[in-house]
Amino acid sequence: HGCVTDLDGKSHYFGPGDTVVLPKGWSGRWDVLEDIHKVWFVHDHPNIEETSNPIRAVVKPYNSFTKHRMTQEGVRNDATHGTPETASSAIYKVGPVEVGCWTCTEGSFPEKVRSTTEGFHVLEGVFFLTNADGTARRCVAGDTVVLPKGWSGYWDIIEPVKKLWVAVN
């Protein structure tokens, strides 16, 4: 449990599993009351596109990533096995950076050439990512993965997946 506080004193409390976004240019204070596990994604870019003054931290509770609170995208039309259904929720989108959560049920599908670099932390599930050269990696809850711009390959979802992602243009 803890809190991040913006320069003007506005507090944003967080707990286990919550997502904290600190936009470029954010200044403030961290108060951590218990040990926490952090996964950092840092992207440096030349401009500060955030328009709020002061720049605000964003905290999204883990329970906001339940299926009924996310945008249902339906069954993937490029599925090659099963009927993988996806849902997503955007948390933050400013300038070249977007942060969100994505879920997918069992099934397989290709990913064509990526137009963004994406880093993600696996919150739940088991899946394989197969690179275009045929090499594969098994991914499980707790893993952190980076798919560079231009990556293409294949997803094989074995158990329903939930991931927290950061995409950078």
Short mmCIF file of N, CA and C in Angstrom, two decimals:
data_model
loop_
_atom_site.label_atom_id
_atom_site.label_comp_id
_atom_site.label_asym_id
_atom_site.label_seq_id
_atom_site.Cartn_x
_atom_site.Cartn_y
_atom_site.Cartn_z
N HIS A 1 0.84 -1.18 0.00
CA HIS A 1 0.00 0.00 0.00
C HIS A 1 0.88 1.24 0.00
N GLY A 2 0.36 2.29 -0.59
CA GLY A 2 1.13 3.52 -0.64
C GLY A 2 0.34 4.63 -1.30
N CYS A 3 1.06 5.68 -1.63
CA CYS A 3 0.44 6.87 -2.19
C CYS A 3 1.47 7.63 -3.00
N VAL A 4 1.04 8.18 -4.14
CA VAL A 4 1.85 9.16 -4.86
C VAL A 4 1.08 10.47 -4.77
N THR A 5 1.81 11.54 -4.51
CA THR A 5 1.18 12.84 -4.30
C THR A 5 1.74 13.84 -5.30
N ASP A 6 0.83 14.48 -6.05
CA ASP A 6 1.23 15.50 -7.02
C ASP A 6 1.75 16.73 -6.30
N LEU A 7 2.39 17.63 -7.03
CA LEU A 7 2.99 18.83 -6.44
C LEU A 7 2.01 19.70 -5.66
N ASP A 8 0.73 19.70 -6.07
CA ASP A 8 -0.24 20.54 -5.38
C ASP A 8 -0.89 19.83 -4.19
N GLY A 9 -0.40 18.63 -3.86
CA GLY A 9 -0.92 17.93 -2.69
C GLY A 9 -2.01 16.91 -2.98
N LYS A 10 -2.46 16.77 -4.23
CA LYS A 10 -3.48 15.77 -4.55
C LYS A 10 -2.86 14.39 -4.42
N SER A 11 -3.49 13.53 -3.61
CA SER A 11 -2.97 12.20 -3.34
C SER A 11 -3.67 11.15 -4.20
N HIS A 12 -2.91 10.15 -4.60
CA HIS A 12 -3.41 9.02 -5.39
C HIS A 12 -2.95 7.76 -4.66
N TYR A 13 -3.88 7.11 -3.97
CA TYR A 13 -3.54 5.93 -3.19
C TYR A 13 -3.53 4.69 -4.07
N PHE A 14 -2.65 3.75 -3.75
CA PHE A 14 -2.59 2.50 -4.50
C PHE A 14 -2.38 1.33 -3.55
N GLY A 15 -2.77 0.17 -4.04
CA GLY A 15 -2.62 -1.06 -3.27
C GLY A 15 -2.10 -2.17 -4.14
N PRO A 16 -2.09 -3.40 -3.62
CA PRO A 16 -1.56 -4.54 -4.37
C PRO A 16 -2.26 -4.71 -5.73
N GLY A 17 -1.44 -4.84 -6.77
CA GLY A 17 -1.96 -5.07 -8.11
C GLY A 17 -2.37 -3.82 -8.87
N ASP A 18 -2.42 -2.67 -8.20
CA ASP A 18 -2.81 -1.44 -8.88
C ASP A 18 -1.71 -0.98 -9.83
N THR A 19 -2.10 -0.21 -10.85
CA THR A 19 -1.17 0.33 -11.82
C THR A 19 -0.99 1.82 -11.57
N VAL A 20 0.25 2.26 -11.52
CA VAL A 20 0.57 3.67 -11.31
C VAL A 20 1.31 4.16 -12.55
N VAL A 21 0.79 5.23 -13.17
CA VAL A 21 1.44 5.86 -14.32
C VAL A 21 1.94 7.23 -13.88
N LEU A 22 3.23 7.46 -14.06
CA LEU A 22 3.82 8.77 -13.77
C LEU A 22 4.27 9.37 -15.10
N PRO A 23 3.46 10.27 -15.68
CA PRO A 23 3.78 10.83 -16.99
C PRO A 23 5.08 11.63 -16.98
N LYS A 24 5.67 11.76 -18.16
CA LYS A 24 6.88 12.58 -18.29
C LYS A 24 6.57 13.98 -17.76
N GLY A 25 7.46 14.50 -16.94
CA GLY A 25 7.28 15.82 -16.35
C GLY A 25 6.62 15.78 -14.98
N TRP A 26 6.11 14.61 -14.55
CA TRP A 26 5.47 14.51 -13.24
C TRP A 26 6.50 14.74 -12.15
N SER A 27 6.11 15.49 -11.16
CA SER A 27 6.91 15.66 -9.95
C SER A 27 6.00 15.46 -8.78
N GLY A 28 6.52 14.92 -7.74
CA GLY A 28 5.72 14.70 -6.56
C GLY A 28 6.45 13.81 -5.58
N ARG A 29 5.66 13.12 -4.79
CA ARG A 29 6.21 12.36 -3.68
C ARG A 29 5.63 10.96 -3.66
N TRP A 30 6.47 9.97 -3.38
CA TRP A 30 6.07 8.58 -3.15
C TRP A 30 6.06 8.35 -1.65
N ASP A 31 4.99 7.77 -1.16
CA ASP A 31 4.94 7.29 0.22
C ASP A 31 4.58 5.82 0.15
N VAL A 32 5.53 4.97 0.47
CA VAL A 32 5.31 3.52 0.39
C VAL A 32 5.20 3.00 1.82
N LEU A 33 4.05 2.40 2.14
CA LEU A 33 3.77 1.97 3.50
C LEU A 33 4.10 0.50 3.75
N GLU A 34 4.19 -0.29 2.67
CA GLU A 34 4.53 -1.71 2.75
C GLU A 34 5.44 -2.03 1.58
N ASP A 35 6.16 -3.14 1.67
CA ASP A 35 6.98 -3.57 0.54
C ASP A 35 6.09 -3.71 -0.69
N ILE A 36 6.61 -3.25 -1.83
CA ILE A 36 5.87 -3.37 -3.08
C ILE A 36 6.78 -3.99 -4.14
N HIS A 37 6.16 -4.56 -5.15
CA HIS A 37 6.87 -5.09 -6.31
C HIS A 37 6.58 -4.14 -7.47
N LYS A 38 7.61 -3.53 -8.03
CA LYS A 38 7.42 -2.58 -9.11
C LYS A 38 7.98 -3.15 -10.41
N VAL A 39 7.29 -2.88 -11.49
CA VAL A 39 7.79 -3.15 -12.83
C VAL A 39 7.82 -1.80 -13.53
N TRP A 40 8.99 -1.38 -13.96
CA TRP A 40 9.15 -0.06 -14.58
C TRP A 40 9.22 -0.18 -16.09
N PHE A 41 8.49 0.68 -16.79
CA PHE A 41 8.68 0.88 -18.22
C PHE A 41 9.00 2.36 -18.37
N VAL A 42 10.17 2.68 -18.86
CA VAL A 42 10.59 4.06 -19.01
C VAL A 42 10.82 4.34 -20.49
N HIS A 43 10.23 5.41 -20.98
CA HIS A 43 10.44 5.82 -22.36
C HIS A 43 10.76 7.30 -22.35
N ASP A 44 11.92 7.64 -22.85
CA ASP A 44 12.30 9.04 -22.91
C ASP A 44 11.96 9.57 -24.30
N HIS A 45 11.27 10.69 -24.33
CA HIS A 45 10.93 11.33 -25.59
C HIS A 45 11.09 12.82 -25.39
N PRO A 46 11.26 13.58 -26.47
CA PRO A 46 11.65 14.99 -26.34
C PRO A 46 10.61 15.93 -25.75
N ASN A 47 9.34 15.64 -25.92
CA ASN A 47 8.32 16.61 -25.52
C ASN A 47 7.50 16.13 -24.33
N ILE A 48 6.98 17.08 -23.58
CA ILE A 48 6.00 16.79 -22.54
C ILE A 48 4.65 17.19 -23.12
N GLU A 49 3.84 16.17 -23.48
CA GLU A 49 2.55 16.43 -24.12
C GLU A 49 1.42 16.59 -23.11
N GLU A 50 1.66 16.20 -21.88
CA GLU A 50 0.62 16.30 -20.84
C GLU A 50 0.25 17.77 -20.67
N THR A 51 -1.05 18.06 -20.60
CA THR A 51 -1.49 19.46 -20.52
C THR A 51 -1.99 19.87 -19.14
N SER A 52 -2.17 18.91 -18.22
CA SER A 52 -2.66 19.29 -16.90
C SER A 52 -1.57 20.02 -16.13
N ASN A 53 -1.97 20.90 -15.25
CA ASN A 53 -1.01 21.65 -14.44
C ASN A 53 -1.50 21.64 -13.00
N PRO A 54 -0.86 20.95 -12.09
CA PRO A 54 0.36 20.17 -12.33
C PRO A 54 0.04 18.87 -13.07
N ILE A 55 1.08 18.25 -13.60
CA ILE A 55 0.92 16.95 -14.26
C ILE A 55 0.52 15.93 -13.21
N ARG A 56 -0.55 15.19 -13.48
CA ARG A 56 -1.12 14.26 -12.51
C ARG A 56 -0.63 12.83 -12.70
N ALA A 57 -0.40 12.16 -11.58
CA ALA A 57 -0.19 10.71 -11.58
C ALA A 57 -1.54 10.07 -11.91
N VAL A 58 -1.50 8.86 -12.44
CA VAL A 58 -2.71 8.11 -12.73
C VAL A 58 -2.61 6.78 -12.00
N VAL A 59 -3.63 6.45 -11.21
CA VAL A 59 -3.67 5.16 -10.52
C VAL A 59 -4.93 4.43 -10.96
N LYS A 60 -4.75 3.20 -11.41
CA LYS A 60 -5.88 2.37 -11.85
C LYS A 60 -5.90 1.12 -10.98
N PRO A 61 -6.99 0.90 -10.23
CA PRO A 61 -7.07 -0.28 -9.36
C PRO A 61 -7.14 -1.57 -10.17
N TYR A 62 -6.54 -2.62 -9.63
CA TYR A 62 -6.52 -3.91 -10.31
C TYR A 62 -7.93 -4.40 -10.64
N ASN A 63 -8.89 -4.15 -9.74
CA ASN A 63 -10.25 -4.65 -9.99
C ASN A 63 -10.94 -3.94 -11.16
N SER A 64 -10.35 -2.88 -11.69
CA SER A 64 -10.94 -2.23 -12.86
C SER A 64 -10.60 -3.00 -14.14
N PHE A 65 -9.78 -4.04 -14.02
CA PHE A 65 -9.41 -4.86 -15.18
C PHE A 65 -10.21 -6.16 -15.24
N THR A 66 -11.37 -6.18 -14.60
CA THR A 66 -12.24 -7.35 -14.73
C THR A 66 -12.93 -7.28 -16.09
N LYS A 67 -13.30 -8.43 -16.62
CA LYS A 67 -13.84 -8.51 -17.98
C LYS A 67 -15.01 -7.56 -18.21
N HIS A 68 -15.93 -7.48 -17.26
CA HIS A 68 -17.12 -6.65 -17.47
C HIS A 68 -16.83 -5.15 -17.43
N ARG A 69 -15.65 -4.75 -16.99
CA ARG A 69 -15.28 -3.33 -16.95
C ARG A 69 -14.38 -2.93 -18.13
N MET A 70 -14.08 -3.89 -18.99
CA MET A 70 -13.21 -3.61 -20.13
C MET A 70 -14.03 -3.58 -21.42
N THR A 71 -13.48 -3.01 -22.47
CA THR A 71 -14.14 -2.97 -23.77
C THR A 71 -13.99 -4.34 -24.43
N GLN A 72 -15.12 -4.98 -24.70
CA GLN A 72 -15.12 -6.30 -25.31
C GLN A 72 -14.87 -6.14 -26.81
N GLU A 73 -13.86 -6.85 -27.31
CA GLU A 73 -13.50 -6.75 -28.72
C GLU A 73 -13.95 -7.97 -29.52
N GLY A 74 -14.45 -9.00 -28.83
CA GLY A 74 -14.97 -10.18 -29.50
C GLY A 74 -13.90 -11.17 -29.91
N VAL A 75 -14.32 -12.15 -30.71
CA VAL A 75 -13.41 -13.20 -31.18
C VAL A 75 -12.51 -12.62 -32.28
N ARG A 76 -11.24 -12.92 -32.21
CA ARG A 76 -10.29 -12.44 -33.22
C ARG A 76 -10.63 -13.07 -34.56
N ASN A 77 -10.72 -12.25 -35.60
CA ASN A 77 -11.07 -12.78 -36.92
C ASN A 77 -9.88 -13.44 -37.62
N ASP A 78 -8.68 -13.30 -37.05
CA ASP A 78 -7.50 -13.94 -37.63
C ASP A 78 -7.10 -15.21 -36.87
N ALA A 79 -7.97 -15.71 -36.00
CA ALA A 79 -7.66 -16.89 -35.21
C ALA A 79 -7.42 -18.10 -36.11
N THR A 80 -6.39 -18.86 -35.77
CA THR A 80 -6.09 -20.08 -36.52
C THR A 80 -6.43 -21.33 -35.71
N HIS A 81 -6.73 -21.14 -34.45
CA HIS A 81 -7.12 -22.25 -33.58
C HIS A 81 -7.98 -21.69 -32.45
N GLY A 82 -9.07 -22.36 -32.14
CA GLY A 82 -9.94 -21.92 -31.06
C GLY A 82 -10.69 -20.65 -31.42
N THR A 83 -11.25 -20.01 -30.40
CA THR A 83 -11.99 -18.76 -30.58
C THR A 83 -11.52 -17.74 -29.54
N PRO A 84 -10.28 -17.26 -29.70
CA PRO A 84 -9.74 -16.32 -28.71
C PRO A 84 -10.51 -15.00 -28.71
N GLU A 85 -11.12 -14.70 -27.55
CA GLU A 85 -11.84 -13.44 -27.38
C GLU A 85 -10.96 -12.47 -26.62
N THR A 86 -10.95 -11.21 -27.07
CA THR A 86 -10.12 -10.20 -26.42
C THR A 86 -10.98 -9.09 -25.83
N ALA A 87 -10.40 -8.43 -24.85
CA ALA A 87 -10.99 -7.23 -24.24
C ALA A 87 -9.83 -6.33 -23.84
N SER A 88 -10.08 -5.03 -23.80
CA SER A 88 -9.00 -4.11 -23.43
C SER A 88 -9.54 -2.91 -22.68
N SER A 89 -8.63 -2.23 -22.03
CA SER A 89 -8.95 -1.01 -21.31
C SER A 89 -7.75 -0.09 -21.38
N ALA A 90 -7.94 1.10 -21.92
CA ALA A 90 -6.87 2.09 -21.95
C ALA A 90 -6.83 2.84 -20.62
N ILE A 91 -5.64 3.06 -20.12
CA ILE A 91 -5.46 3.77 -18.86
C ILE A 91 -4.97 5.18 -19.11
N TYR A 92 -4.07 5.30 -20.08
CA TYR A 92 -3.38 6.56 -20.31
C TYR A 92 -2.95 6.62 -21.76
N LYS A 93 -3.17 7.77 -22.41
CA LYS A 93 -2.70 7.97 -23.78
C LYS A 93 -2.41 9.44 -23.98
N VAL A 94 -1.12 9.75 -24.04
CA VAL A 94 -0.68 11.11 -24.30
C VAL A 94 0.59 11.03 -25.13
N GLY A 95 0.65 11.82 -26.21
CA GLY A 95 1.84 11.82 -27.05
C GLY A 95 2.13 10.43 -27.59
N PRO A 96 3.39 10.01 -27.54
CA PRO A 96 3.76 8.73 -28.13
C PRO A 96 3.52 7.52 -27.21
N VAL A 97 2.98 7.74 -26.02
CA VAL A 97 2.86 6.67 -25.02
C VAL A 97 1.40 6.34 -24.75
N GLU A 98 1.11 5.03 -24.72
CA GLU A 98 -0.22 4.56 -24.35
C GLU A 98 -0.04 3.40 -23.37
N VAL A 99 -0.88 3.36 -22.34
CA VAL A 99 -0.82 2.31 -21.31
C VAL A 99 -2.20 1.70 -21.20
N GLY A 100 -2.26 0.37 -21.05
CA GLY A 100 -3.55 -0.28 -20.92
C GLY A 100 -3.45 -1.70 -20.43
N CYS A 101 -4.60 -2.35 -20.39
CA CYS A 101 -4.69 -3.75 -19.99
C CYS A 101 -5.41 -4.49 -21.11
N TRP A 102 -5.02 -5.75 -21.34
CA TRP A 102 -5.58 -6.58 -22.41
C TRP A 102 -5.79 -7.98 -21.89
N THR A 103 -6.89 -8.59 -22.28
CA THR A 103 -7.15 -9.98 -21.93
C THR A 103 -7.45 -10.76 -23.20
N CYS A 104 -7.17 -12.07 -23.13
CA CYS A 104 -7.47 -12.95 -24.26
C CYS A 104 -7.71 -14.35 -23.74
N THR A 105 -8.76 -15.00 -24.27
CA THR A 105 -9.05 -16.38 -23.91
C THR A 105 -8.22 -17.33 -24.80
N GLU A 106 -8.34 -18.62 -24.55
CA GLU A 106 -7.54 -19.61 -25.26
C GLU A 106 -7.73 -19.55 -26.77
N GLY A 107 -6.64 -19.82 -27.48
CA GLY A 107 -6.65 -19.84 -28.93
C GLY A 107 -5.32 -19.40 -29.50
N SER A 108 -5.21 -19.39 -30.81
CA SER A 108 -3.97 -19.02 -31.50
C SER A 108 -4.26 -18.03 -32.61
N PHE A 109 -3.28 -17.15 -32.85
CA PHE A 109 -3.42 -16.15 -33.91
C PHE A 109 -2.06 -15.56 -34.24
N PRO A 110 -1.90 -15.09 -35.49
CA PRO A 110 -0.65 -14.44 -35.87
C PRO A 110 -0.66 -12.97 -35.48
N GLU A 111 0.51 -12.42 -35.35
CA GLU A 111 0.63 -10.97 -35.22
C GLU A 111 1.50 -10.50 -36.36
N LYS A 112 0.91 -9.67 -37.20
CA LYS A 112 1.65 -9.13 -38.34
C LYS A 112 2.69 -8.14 -37.81
N VAL A 113 3.41 -7.53 -38.67
CA VAL A 113 4.49 -6.62 -38.27
C VAL A 113 3.96 -5.52 -37.34
N ARG A 114 4.53 -5.44 -36.13
CA ARG A 114 4.10 -4.44 -35.14
C ARG A 114 4.44 -3.03 -35.60
N SER A 115 3.52 -2.10 -35.38
CA SER A 115 3.77 -0.71 -35.73
C SER A 115 4.30 0.09 -34.54
N THR A 116 4.28 -0.52 -33.34
CA THR A 116 4.78 0.14 -32.13
C THR A 116 5.70 -0.83 -31.39
N THR A 117 6.49 -0.30 -30.47
CA THR A 117 7.20 -1.14 -29.51
C THR A 117 6.27 -1.31 -28.33
N GLU A 118 6.14 -2.54 -27.85
CA GLU A 118 5.27 -2.80 -26.71
C GLU A 118 6.04 -3.57 -25.65
N GLY A 119 5.96 -3.06 -24.43
CA GLY A 119 6.46 -3.80 -23.27
C GLY A 119 5.24 -4.18 -22.46
N PHE A 120 5.23 -5.40 -21.93
CA PHE A 120 4.09 -5.78 -21.11
C PHE A 120 4.51 -6.68 -19.97
N HIS A 121 3.70 -6.65 -18.92
CA HIS A 121 3.88 -7.50 -17.74
C HIS A 121 2.68 -8.43 -17.69
N VAL A 122 2.95 -9.73 -17.61
CA VAL A 122 1.89 -10.73 -17.60
C VAL A 122 1.31 -10.81 -16.18
N LEU A 123 0.03 -10.53 -16.06
CA LEU A 123 -0.65 -10.58 -14.76
C LEU A 123 -1.24 -11.95 -14.49
N GLU A 124 -1.76 -12.59 -15.53
CA GLU A 124 -2.41 -13.90 -15.40
C GLU A 124 -2.21 -14.67 -16.70
N GLY A 125 -2.23 -16.00 -16.59
CA GLY A 125 -2.29 -16.84 -17.77
C GLY A 125 -0.97 -17.49 -18.17
N VAL A 126 -1.09 -18.29 -19.24
CA VAL A 126 0.04 -19.00 -19.83
C VAL A 126 -0.11 -18.92 -21.34
N PHE A 127 0.98 -18.59 -22.04
CA PHE A 127 0.94 -18.53 -23.50
C PHE A 127 2.34 -18.70 -24.05
N PHE A 128 2.41 -18.98 -25.34
CA PHE A 128 3.68 -19.04 -26.05
C PHE A 128 3.71 -17.92 -27.07
N LEU A 129 4.86 -17.28 -27.19
CA LEU A 129 5.12 -16.32 -28.26
C LEU A 129 6.14 -16.98 -29.18
N THR A 130 5.81 -17.08 -30.46
CA THR A 130 6.73 -17.68 -31.42
C THR A 130 7.19 -16.59 -32.38
N ASN A 131 8.49 -16.40 -32.46
CA ASN A 131 9.07 -15.40 -33.36
C ASN A 131 8.97 -15.87 -34.80
N ALA A 132 9.15 -14.95 -35.74
CA ALA A 132 9.08 -15.28 -37.16
C ALA A 132 10.12 -16.34 -37.54
N ASP A 133 11.24 -16.42 -36.81
CA ASP A 133 12.27 -17.42 -37.12
C ASP A 133 11.97 -18.80 -36.52
N GLY A 134 10.82 -18.93 -35.82
CA GLY A 134 10.42 -20.21 -35.26
C GLY A 134 10.79 -20.43 -33.80
N THR A 135 11.64 -19.57 -33.24
CA THR A 135 11.98 -19.71 -31.83
C THR A 135 10.78 -19.27 -31.00
N ALA A 136 10.58 -19.94 -29.86
CA ALA A 136 9.39 -19.66 -29.05
C ALA A 136 9.79 -19.46 -27.59
N ARG A 137 8.92 -18.79 -26.87
CA ARG A 137 9.12 -18.58 -25.45
C ARG A 137 7.79 -18.80 -24.74
N ARG A 138 7.84 -19.55 -23.65
CA ARG A 138 6.67 -19.76 -22.80
C ARG A 138 6.61 -18.58 -21.83
N CYS A 139 5.45 -17.95 -21.72
CA CYS A 139 5.27 -16.80 -20.84
C CYS A 139 4.19 -17.12 -19.82
N VAL A 140 4.41 -16.70 -18.58
CA VAL A 140 3.48 -16.95 -17.48
C VAL A 140 3.36 -15.69 -16.63
N ALA A 141 2.40 -15.71 -15.70
CA ALA A 141 2.22 -14.57 -14.79
C ALA A 141 3.55 -14.24 -14.12
N GLY A 142 3.86 -12.94 -14.10
CA GLY A 142 5.10 -12.46 -13.52
C GLY A 142 6.18 -12.15 -14.54
N ASP A 143 6.03 -12.65 -15.78
CA ASP A 143 7.01 -12.37 -16.82
C ASP A 143 6.82 -10.97 -17.39
N THR A 144 7.92 -10.38 -17.84
CA THR A 144 7.90 -9.09 -18.52
C THR A 144 8.51 -9.30 -19.90
N VAL A 145 7.83 -8.80 -20.93
CA VAL A 145 8.21 -9.05 -22.32
C VAL A 145 8.27 -7.73 -23.07
N VAL A 146 9.21 -7.61 -24.00
CA VAL A 146 9.25 -6.46 -24.91
C VAL A 146 9.17 -6.99 -26.34
N LEU A 147 8.19 -6.48 -27.10
CA LEU A 147 8.05 -6.79 -28.52
C LEU A 147 8.42 -5.52 -29.29
N PRO A 148 9.55 -5.53 -29.97
CA PRO A 148 10.00 -4.31 -30.65
C PRO A 148 9.16 -3.97 -31.87
N LYS A 149 9.19 -2.73 -32.24
CA LYS A 149 8.53 -2.29 -33.47
C LYS A 149 9.07 -3.16 -34.60
N GLY A 150 8.18 -3.67 -35.45
CA GLY A 150 8.58 -4.54 -36.55
C GLY A 150 8.50 -6.02 -36.22
N TRP A 151 8.24 -6.37 -34.94
CA TRP A 151 8.15 -7.79 -34.56
C TRP A 151 6.94 -8.42 -35.21
N SER A 152 7.09 -9.64 -35.64
CA SER A 152 5.95 -10.43 -36.10
C SER A 152 6.14 -11.84 -35.57
N GLY A 153 5.04 -12.52 -35.39
CA GLY A 153 5.11 -13.86 -34.86
C GLY A 153 3.73 -14.43 -34.61
N TYR A 154 3.66 -15.29 -33.60
CA TYR A 154 2.45 -16.05 -33.35
C TYR A 154 2.18 -16.13 -31.86
N TRP A 155 0.93 -15.97 -31.48
CA TRP A 155 0.48 -16.12 -30.09
C TRP A 155 -0.28 -17.44 -29.98
N ASP A 156 0.07 -18.24 -28.98
CA ASP A 156 -0.68 -19.45 -28.62
C ASP A 156 -1.09 -19.31 -27.17
N ILE A 157 -2.35 -18.98 -26.93
CA ILE A 157 -2.86 -18.75 -25.58
C ILE A 157 -3.32 -20.11 -25.02
N ILE A 158 -2.66 -20.57 -23.96
CA ILE A 158 -2.96 -21.87 -23.35
C ILE A 158 -3.99 -21.71 -22.23
N GLU A 159 -3.80 -20.70 -21.39
CA GLU A 159 -4.73 -20.34 -20.31
C GLU A 159 -5.03 -18.86 -20.46
N PRO A 160 -6.25 -18.41 -20.15
CA PRO A 160 -6.62 -17.00 -20.34
C PRO A 160 -5.55 -16.04 -19.82
N VAL A 161 -5.25 -15.05 -20.63
CA VAL A 161 -4.16 -14.10 -20.36
C VAL A 161 -4.71 -12.73 -19.99
N LYS A 162 -4.02 -12.11 -19.04
CA LYS A 162 -4.26 -10.70 -18.73
C LYS A 162 -2.88 -10.05 -18.65
N LYS A 163 -2.69 -8.98 -19.42
CA LYS A 163 -1.39 -8.30 -19.41
C LYS A 163 -1.59 -6.80 -19.28
N LEU A 164 -0.66 -6.17 -18.62
CA LEU A 164 -0.58 -4.72 -18.54
C LEU A 164 0.47 -4.29 -19.54
N TRP A 165 0.11 -3.41 -20.47
CA TRP A 165 1.02 -3.07 -21.55
C TRP A 165 1.30 -1.57 -21.64
N VAL A 166 2.47 -1.28 -22.21
CA VAL A 166 2.88 0.08 -22.55
C VAL A 166 3.31 0.04 -24.00
N ALA A 167 2.67 0.84 -24.85
CA ALA A 167 3.04 0.91 -26.27
C ALA A 167 3.61 2.28 -26.56
N VAL A 168 4.66 2.29 -27.38
CA VAL A 168 5.34 3.54 -27.72
C VAL A 168 5.45 3.65 -29.24
N ASN A 169 4.98 4.77 -29.77
CA ASN A 169 5.11 5.02 -31.21
C ASN A 169 6.49 5.56 -31.51
#
